[in-house]
PDB file of C-alpha atoms in Angstrom:
ATOM      1  CA  UNK H   1       0.129  -0.083   0.140  1.00  0.00           C
ATOM      2  CA  UNK H   2       1.239   3.399  -0.961  1.00  0.00           C
ATOM      3  CA  UNK H   3       1.652   6.298   1.321  1.00  0.00           C
ATOM      4  CA  UNK H   4      -1.033   9.039   0.821  1.00  0.00           C
ATOM      5  CA  UNK H   5       0.125  12.730   0.644  1.00  0.00           C
ATOM      6  CA  UNK H   6      -2.540  15.649  -0.582  1.00  0.00           C
ATOM      7  CA  UNK H   7      -1.392  19.175  -1.077  1.00  0.00           C
ATOM      8  CA  UNK H   8      -3.975  21.881  -1.478  1.00  0.00           C
ATOM      9  CA  UNK H   9      -3.561  25.781  -1.938  1.00  0.00           C
ATOM     10  CA  UNK H  10      -6.218  27.568  -0.181  1.00  0.00           C
ATOM     11  CA  UNK H  11      -9.432  28.903  -2.171  1.00  0.00           C
ATOM     12  CA  UNK H  12      -9.598  32.023  -3.375  1.00  0.00           C
ATOM     13  CA  UNK H  13      -9.102  35.101  -0.755  1.00  0.00           C
ATOM     14  CA  UNK H  14     -10.162  38.274  -0.825  1.00  0.00           C
ATOM     15  CA  UNK H  15      -6.698  40.094  -1.520  1.00  0.00           C
ATOM     16  CA  UNK H  16      -6.308  37.320  -4.155  1.00  0.00           C
ATOM     17  CA  UNK H  17      -9.919  38.873  -6.020  1.00  0.00           C
ATOM     18  CA  UNK H  18      -8.440  42.393  -5.508  1.00  0.00           C
ATOM     19  CA  UNK H  19      -4.984  41.320  -7.089  1.00  0.00           C
ATOM     20  CA  UNK H  20      -2.768  42.352  -3.803  1.00  0.00           C
ATOM     21  CA  UNK H  21       0.268  40.542  -2.538  1.00  0.00           C
ATOM     22  CA  UNK H  22      -1.136  38.760   0.339  1.00  0.00           C
ATOM     23  CA  UNK H  23       2.121  36.824   1.904  1.00  0.00           C
ATOM     24  CA  UNK H  24       1.804  36.990   6.048  1.00  0.00           C
ATOM     25  CA  UNK H  25      -1.290  39.092   6.185  1.00  0.00           C
ATOM     26  CA  UNK H  26      -4.281  37.286   6.997  1.00  0.00           C
ATOM     27  CA  UNK H  27      -7.620  37.915   4.426  1.00  0.00           C
ATOM     28  CA  UNK H  28     -10.250  35.571   4.641  1.00  0.00           C
ATOM     29  CA  UNK H  29     -12.028  33.521   1.764  1.00  0.00           C
ATOM     30  CA  UNK H  30     -14.006  35.092  -0.878  1.00  0.00           C
ATOM     31  CA  UNK H  31     -17.508  32.987  -1.227  1.00  0.00           C
ATOM     32  CA  UNK H  32     -15.523  31.458  -4.372  1.00  0.00           C
ATOM     33  CA  UNK H  33     -12.994  30.448  -2.170  1.00  0.00           C
ATOM     34  CA  UNK H  34     -15.303  28.571  -0.099  1.00  0.00           C
ATOM     35  CA  UNK H  35     -17.138  27.280  -3.177  1.00  0.00           C
ATOM     36  CA  UNK H  36     -13.229  25.990  -4.017  1.00  0.00           C
ATOM     37  CA  UNK H  37     -12.840  24.747  -0.959  1.00  0.00           C
ATOM     38  CA  UNK H  38     -15.963  22.638  -0.777  1.00  0.00           C
ATOM     39  CA  UNK H  39     -15.338  21.426  -4.328  1.00  0.00           C
ATOM     40  CA  UNK H  40     -11.988  20.038  -3.251  1.00  0.00           C
ATOM     41  CA  UNK H  41     -13.468  18.048   0.020  1.00  0.00           C
ATOM     42  CA  UNK H  42     -16.272  16.987  -2.504  1.00  0.00           C
ATOM     43  CA  UNK H  43     -13.787  15.843  -4.788  1.00  0.00           C
ATOM     44  CA  UNK H  44     -11.587  13.961  -2.611  1.00  0.00           C
ATOM     45  CA  UNK H  45     -14.832  11.972  -0.780  1.00  0.00           C
ATOM     46  CA  UNK H  46     -15.485  10.813  -4.219  1.00  0.00           C
ATOM     47  CA  UNK H  47     -12.009   9.490  -4.832  1.00  0.00           C
ATOM     48  CA  UNK H  48     -12.355   7.626  -1.902  1.00  0.00           C
ATOM     49  CA  UNK H  49      -9.992   9.246   0.103  1.00  0.00           C
ATOM     50  CA  UNK H  50      -9.761   9.787   4.117  1.00  0.00           C
ATOM     51  CA  UNK H  51      -6.899  11.522   6.315  1.00  0.00           C
ATOM     52  CA  UNK H  52      -5.739  10.554   9.915  1.00  0.00           C
ATOM     53  CA  UNK H  53      -3.755  14.264   9.974  1.00  0.00           C
ATOM     54  CA  UNK H  54      -4.300  17.589   8.464  1.00  0.00           C
ATOM     55  CA  UNK H  55      -1.653  20.197   8.182  1.00  0.00           C
ATOM     56  CA  UNK H  56      -1.993  23.632   7.870  1.00  0.00           C
ATOM     57  CA  UNK H  57      -0.337  27.445   8.327  1.00  0.00           C
ATOM     58  CA  UNK H  58      -1.114  29.912  10.610  1.00  0.00           C
ATOM     59  CA  UNK H  59      -3.179  31.930   8.141  1.00  0.00           C
ATOM     60  CA  UNK H  60      -6.636  31.996   8.236  1.00  0.00           C
ATOM     61  CA  UNK H  61      -7.590  31.195   4.648  1.00  0.00           C
ATOM     62  CA  UNK H  62      -5.517  28.193   5.011  1.00  0.00           C
ATOM     63  CA  UNK H  63      -7.022  26.931   8.100  1.00  0.00           C
ATOM     64  CA  UNK H  64     -10.479  27.645   6.888  1.00  0.00           C
ATOM     65  CA  UNK H  65      -9.920  26.028   3.370  1.00  0.00           C
ATOM     66  CA  UNK H  66      -9.025  22.989   5.759  1.00  0.00           C
ATOM     67  CA  UNK H  67     -11.765  23.049   7.766  1.00  0.00           C
ATOM     68  CA  UNK H  68     -14.418  23.115   4.761  1.00  0.00           C
ATOM     69  CA  UNK H  69     -12.445  20.359   3.202  1.00  0.00           C
ATOM     70  CA  UNK H  70     -12.771  18.151   6.038  1.00  0.00           C
ATOM     71  CA  UNK H  71     -16.553  18.911   6.687  1.00  0.00           C
ATOM     72  CA  UNK H  72     -17.272  17.664   3.227  1.00  0.00           C
ATOM     73  CA  UNK H  73     -15.235  14.616   3.919  1.00  0.00           C
ATOM     74  CA  UNK H  74     -16.934  13.941   7.026  1.00  0.00           C
ATOM     75  CA  UNK H  75     -13.676  14.177   9.033  1.00  0.00           C
ATOM     76  CA  UNK H  76     -13.649  17.511  11.128  1.00  0.00           C
ATOM     77  CA  UNK H  77     -12.474  15.045  14.162  1.00  0.00           C
ATOM     78  CA  UNK H  78      -9.082  14.197  13.028  1.00  0.00           C
ATOM     79  CA  UNK H  79      -5.723  15.810  14.276  1.00  0.00           C
ATOM     80  CA  UNK H  80      -5.113  19.604  12.714  1.00  0.00           C
ATOM     81  CA  UNK H  81      -1.889  20.834  13.121  1.00  0.00           C
ATOM     82  CA  UNK H  82      -1.176  24.569  12.728  1.00  0.00           C
ATOM     83  CA  UNK H  83       2.442  25.700  11.797  1.00  0.00           C
ATOM     84  CA  UNK H  84       3.701  29.281  10.542  1.00  0.00           C
ATOM     85  CA  UNK H  85       6.616  26.965   8.972  1.00  0.00           C
ATOM     86  CA  UNK H  86       3.647  26.573   6.079  1.00  0.00           C
ATOM     87  CA  UNK H  87       2.978  30.203   5.986  1.00  0.00           C
ATOM     88  CA  UNK H  88       2.557  31.618   2.674  1.00  0.00           C
ATOM     89  CA  UNK H  89       5.815  33.542   1.595  1.00  0.00           C
ATOM     90  CA  UNK H  90       6.460  36.981   3.066  1.00  0.00           C
ATOM     91  CA  UNK H  91       6.192  39.331   0.414  1.00  0.00           C
ATOM     92  CA  UNK H  92       7.718  42.002   3.052  1.00  0.00           C
ATOM     93  CA  UNK H  93       7.201  45.941   1.611  1.00  0.00           C
ATOM     94  CA  UNK H  94       4.923  44.635  -1.388  1.00  0.00           C
ATOM     95  CA  UNK H  95       2.119  43.413   1.182  1.00  0.00           C
ATOM     96  CA  UNK H  96      -0.993  44.660   0.872  1.00  0.00           C
ATOM     97  CA  UNK H  97      -0.479  46.544  -2.408  1.00  0.00           C
ATOM     98  CA  UNK H  98      -1.762  46.029  -5.551  1.00  0.00           C
ATOM     99  CA  UNK H  99       0.391  44.349  -8.432  1.00  0.00           C
ATOM    100  CA  UNK H 100      -0.317  47.034 -10.760  1.00  0.00           C
ATOM    101  CA  UNK H 101       0.277  49.408  -8.170  1.00  0.00           C
ATOM    102  CA  UNK H 102       3.629  47.845  -7.739  1.00  0.00           C
ATOM    103  CA  UNK H 103       4.122  47.542 -11.398  1.00  0.00           C
ATOM    104  CA  UNK H 104       3.997  51.466 -11.369  1.00  0.00           C
ATOM    105  CA  UNK H 105       6.050  52.039  -8.395  1.00  0.00           C
ATOM    106  CA  UNK H 106       9.085  49.778  -9.239  1.00  0.00           C
ATOM    107  CA  UNK H 107       8.177  49.120 -12.874  1.00  0.00           C
ATOM    108  CA  UNK H 108       7.368  45.812 -14.704  1.00  0.00           C
ATOM    109  CA  UNK H 109      10.663  44.139 -14.904  1.00  0.00           C
ATOM    110  CA  UNK H 110      11.405  44.601 -10.838  1.00  0.00           C
ATOM    111  CA  UNK H 111       7.855  43.304  -9.930  1.00  0.00           C
ATOM    112  CA  UNK H 112       8.206  40.377 -12.250  1.00  0.00           C
ATOM    113  CA  UNK H 113      12.059  39.290 -10.875  1.00  0.00           C
ATOM    114  CA  UNK H 114      10.760  39.587  -7.440  1.00  0.00           C
ATOM    115  CA  UNK H 115       7.386  37.582  -8.052  1.00  0.00           C
ATOM    116  CA  UNK H 116       9.183  34.754 -10.165  1.00  0.00           C
ATOM    117  CA  UNK H 117      12.646  34.504  -9.342  1.00  0.00           C
ATOM    118  CA  UNK H 118      14.121  31.588  -7.142  1.00  0.00           C
ATOM    119  CA  UNK H 119      16.394  33.665  -4.894  1.00  0.00           C
ATOM    120  CA  UNK H 120      15.736  37.415  -5.518  1.00  0.00           C
ATOM    121  CA  UNK H 121      13.493  38.798  -2.415  1.00  0.00           C
ATOM    122  CA  UNK H 122      11.405  41.872  -2.302  1.00  0.00           C
ATOM    123  CA  UNK H 123      12.551  44.645   0.320  1.00  0.00           C
ATOM    124  CA  UNK H 124      11.848  43.055   3.739  1.00  0.00           C
ATOM    125  CA  UNK H 125      10.458  39.885   2.604  1.00  0.00           C
ATOM    126  CA  UNK H 126      11.164  36.166   1.287  1.00  0.00           C
ATOM    127  CA  UNK H 127      12.392  34.782  -2.134  1.00  0.00           C
ATOM    128  CA  UNK H 128      10.976  31.156  -2.679  1.00  0.00           C
ATOM    129  CA  UNK H 129      14.260  29.972  -1.726  1.00  0.00           C
ATOM    130  CA  UNK H 130      13.866  31.576   1.773  1.00  0.00           C
ATOM    131  CA  UNK H 131      10.419  30.027   2.035  1.00  0.00           C
ATOM    132  CA  UNK H 132      11.705  26.836   0.910  1.00  0.00           C
ATOM    133  CA  UNK H 133      14.392  26.840   3.660  1.00  0.00           C
ATOM    134  CA  UNK H 134      11.541  27.062   6.493  1.00  0.00           C
ATOM    135  CA  UNK H 135       9.056  24.939   4.610  1.00  0.00           C
ATOM    136  CA  UNK H 136      11.336  21.863   3.677  1.00  0.00           C
ATOM    137  CA  UNK H 137      13.126  21.157   7.136  1.00  0.00           C
ATOM    138  CA  UNK H 138       9.678  21.284   8.767  1.00  0.00           C
ATOM    139  CA  UNK H 139       8.159  18.845   5.968  1.00  0.00           C
ATOM    140  CA  UNK H 140      11.110  16.369   6.571  1.00  0.00           C
ATOM    141  CA  UNK H 141      11.026  16.518  10.495  1.00  0.00           C
ATOM    142  CA  UNK H 142       7.302  16.398  11.196  1.00  0.00           C
ATOM    143  CA  UNK H 143       5.070  15.633   8.332  1.00  0.00           C
ATOM    144  CA  UNK H 144       7.098  13.290   6.052  1.00  0.00           C
ATOM    145  CA  UNK H 145       7.780  10.990   8.976  1.00  0.00           C
ATOM    146  CA  UNK H 146       3.900  10.412   9.619  1.00  0.00           C
ATOM    147  CA  UNK H 147       3.252   9.803   5.810  1.00  0.00           C
ATOM    148  CA  UNK H 148       6.034   7.180   5.794  1.00  0.00           C
ATOM    149  CA  UNK H 149       4.377   5.437   8.806  1.00  0.00           C
ATOM    150  CA  UNK H 150       1.250   5.026   6.924  1.00  0.00           C
ATOM    151  CA  UNK H 151      -0.600   7.799   8.081  1.00  0.00           C
ATOM    152  CA  UNK H 152      -3.092   9.426   5.370  1.00  0.00           C
ATOM    153  CA  UNK H 153      -1.616  13.137   5.459  1.00  0.00           C
ATOM    154  CA  UNK H 154      -3.526  16.227   4.314  1.00  0.00           C
ATOM    155  CA  UNK H 155      -1.673  19.403   3.888  1.00  0.00           C
ATOM    156  CA  UNK H 156      -3.877  22.922   3.314  1.00  0.00           C
ATOM    157  CA  UNK H 157      -1.272  25.607   2.679  1.00  0.00           C
ATOM    158  CA  UNK H 158      -0.137  28.479  -0.090  1.00  0.00           C
ATOM    159  CA  UNK H 159       0.860  28.568  -3.432  1.00  0.00           C
ATOM    160  CA  UNK H 160       4.595  29.009  -2.559  1.00  0.00           C
ATOM    161  CA  UNK H 161       4.834  26.964   0.635  1.00  0.00           C
ATOM    162  CA  UNK H 162       3.476  24.367  -1.647  1.00  0.00           C
ATOM    163  CA  UNK H 163       5.731  25.067  -4.518  1.00  0.00           C
ATOM    164  CA  UNK H 164       8.397  24.612  -2.348  1.00  0.00           C
ATOM    165  CA  UNK H 165       7.355  20.963  -1.696  1.00  0.00           C
ATOM    166  CA  UNK H 166       6.295  20.171  -5.109  1.00  0.00           C
ATOM    167  CA  UNK H 167       9.903  21.178  -6.244  1.00  0.00           C
ATOM    168  CA  UNK H 168      11.349  19.007  -3.474  1.00  0.00           C
ATOM    169  CA  UNK H 169       8.722  15.824  -4.183  1.00  0.00           C
ATOM    170  CA  UNK H 170       9.215  16.362  -8.358  1.00  0.00           C
ATOM    171  CA  UNK H 171      12.915  17.123  -8.271  1.00  0.00           C
ATOM    172  CA  UNK H 172      12.276  20.248 -10.063  1.00  0.00           C
ATOM    173  CA  UNK H 173      14.975  22.553 -10.818  1.00  0.00           C
ATOM    174  CA  UNK H 174      15.129  26.724  -9.880  1.00  0.00           C
ATOM    175  CA  UNK H 175      13.714  26.978 -13.628  1.00  0.00           C
ATOM    176  CA  UNK H 176      11.364  24.633 -13.609  1.00  0.00           C
ATOM    177  CA  UNK H 177       9.589  25.637 -10.219  1.00  0.00           C
ATOM    178  CA  UNK H 178       9.755  29.466 -11.328  1.00  0.00           C
ATOM    179  CA  UNK H 179       7.261  28.660 -14.107  1.00  0.00           C
ATOM    180  CA  UNK H 180       5.218  26.199 -11.506  1.00  0.00           C
ATOM    181  CA  UNK H 181       1.639  27.757 -10.631  1.00  0.00           C
ATOM    182  CA  UNK H 182      -0.328  25.707  -8.180  1.00  0.00           C
ATOM    183  CA  UNK H 183      -4.514  26.633  -8.422  1.00  0.00           C
ATOM    184  CA  UNK H 184      -6.761  27.465  -5.723  1.00  0.00           C
ATOM    185  CA  UNK H 185      -8.628  24.708  -4.122  1.00  0.00           C
ATOM    186  CA  UNK H 186      -7.244  21.763  -6.283  1.00  0.00           C
ATOM    187  CA  UNK H 187      -5.892  18.640  -4.562  1.00  0.00           C
ATOM    188  CA  UNK H 188      -2.977  17.226  -6.001  1.00  0.00           C
ATOM    189  CA  UNK H 189      -2.399  13.458  -4.792  1.00  0.00           C
ATOM    190  CA  UNK H 190       0.868  12.134  -4.094  1.00  0.00           C
ATOM    191  CA  UNK H 191       1.557   8.277  -3.508  1.00  0.00           C
ATOM    192  CA  UNK H 192       5.100   7.737  -2.089  1.00  0.00           C
ATOM    193  CA  UNK H 193       6.989   4.722  -1.608  1.00  0.00           C
ATOM    194  CA  UNK H 194       8.662   3.932   1.746  1.00  0.00           C
ATOM    195  CA  UNK H 195      11.852   5.642   0.964  1.00  0.00           C
ATOM    196  CA  UNK H 196       9.501   9.321   0.279  1.00  0.00           C
ATOM    197  CA  UNK H 197      10.059   8.799  -3.471  1.00  0.00           C
ATOM    198  CA  UNK H 198       7.003   9.857  -5.594  1.00  0.00           C
ATOM    199  CA  UNK H 199       4.990   6.842  -7.046  1.00  0.00           C
ATOM    200  CA  UNK H 200       2.214   8.782  -8.644  1.00  0.00           C
ATOM    201  CA  UNK H 201       0.807  12.231  -8.859  1.00  0.00           C
ATOM    202  CA  UNK H 202      -2.598  12.989  -9.799  1.00  0.00           C
ATOM    203  CA  UNK H 203      -4.232  16.344  -9.909  1.00  0.00           C
ATOM    204  CA  UNK H 204      -8.066  15.825  -8.997  1.00  0.00           C
ATOM    205  CA  UNK H 205      -9.457  19.183 -10.337  1.00  0.00           C
ATOM    206  CA  UNK H 206      -8.198  20.998 -13.225  1.00  0.00           C
ATOM    207  CA  UNK H 207      -8.158  24.834 -12.668  1.00  0.00           C
ATOM    208  CA  UNK H 208      -6.565  27.656 -13.866  1.00  0.00           C
ATOM    209  CA  UNK H 209      -4.139  29.211 -11.662  1.00  0.00           C
ATOM    210  CA  UNK H 210      -3.540  32.668 -11.099  1.00  0.00           C
TER     211      UNK H 210
END
């Protein structure tokens, strides 16, 4: 029996809808975001998935997504672990700014570098490399051992914290992970062997990533 790990990016947040840099700020889900989380839970239930433990970040949009999914699965009583190691990338001085306004202030090219480069952080914030440096040790220390013990693990987190995990699981290089986008509310189902190597990967919902 393969070991189960499912990754889900939170549903659309109020700041996603407004095209704002969010990072560690804490807006809630939109109605669309709640519907995406509900669909994710329903789809996992239809696929016959169930979980022993769920991990999420310290931010409410991921926690609410996790709560809605588990309710749809009929599993609201399982263990839930919250940790800021799984938080979104910190956008520093960009947090709360409209992305178009940021381009006007710093220029299209500079904002593109901050958003899509691997190791160039925005002012006062984190690069994807820095995000990975807190996400991956936590994953290897806390989450992966439970997966390899045979526990079925759900992770409800954020676009960049999950990009760091997918980079490691899929063995992507820096150029490949820069091009990777993870859609909101779309479960990514991994089966791992007993050494942590990926045996299979399946997207349960095809949704355009923003």
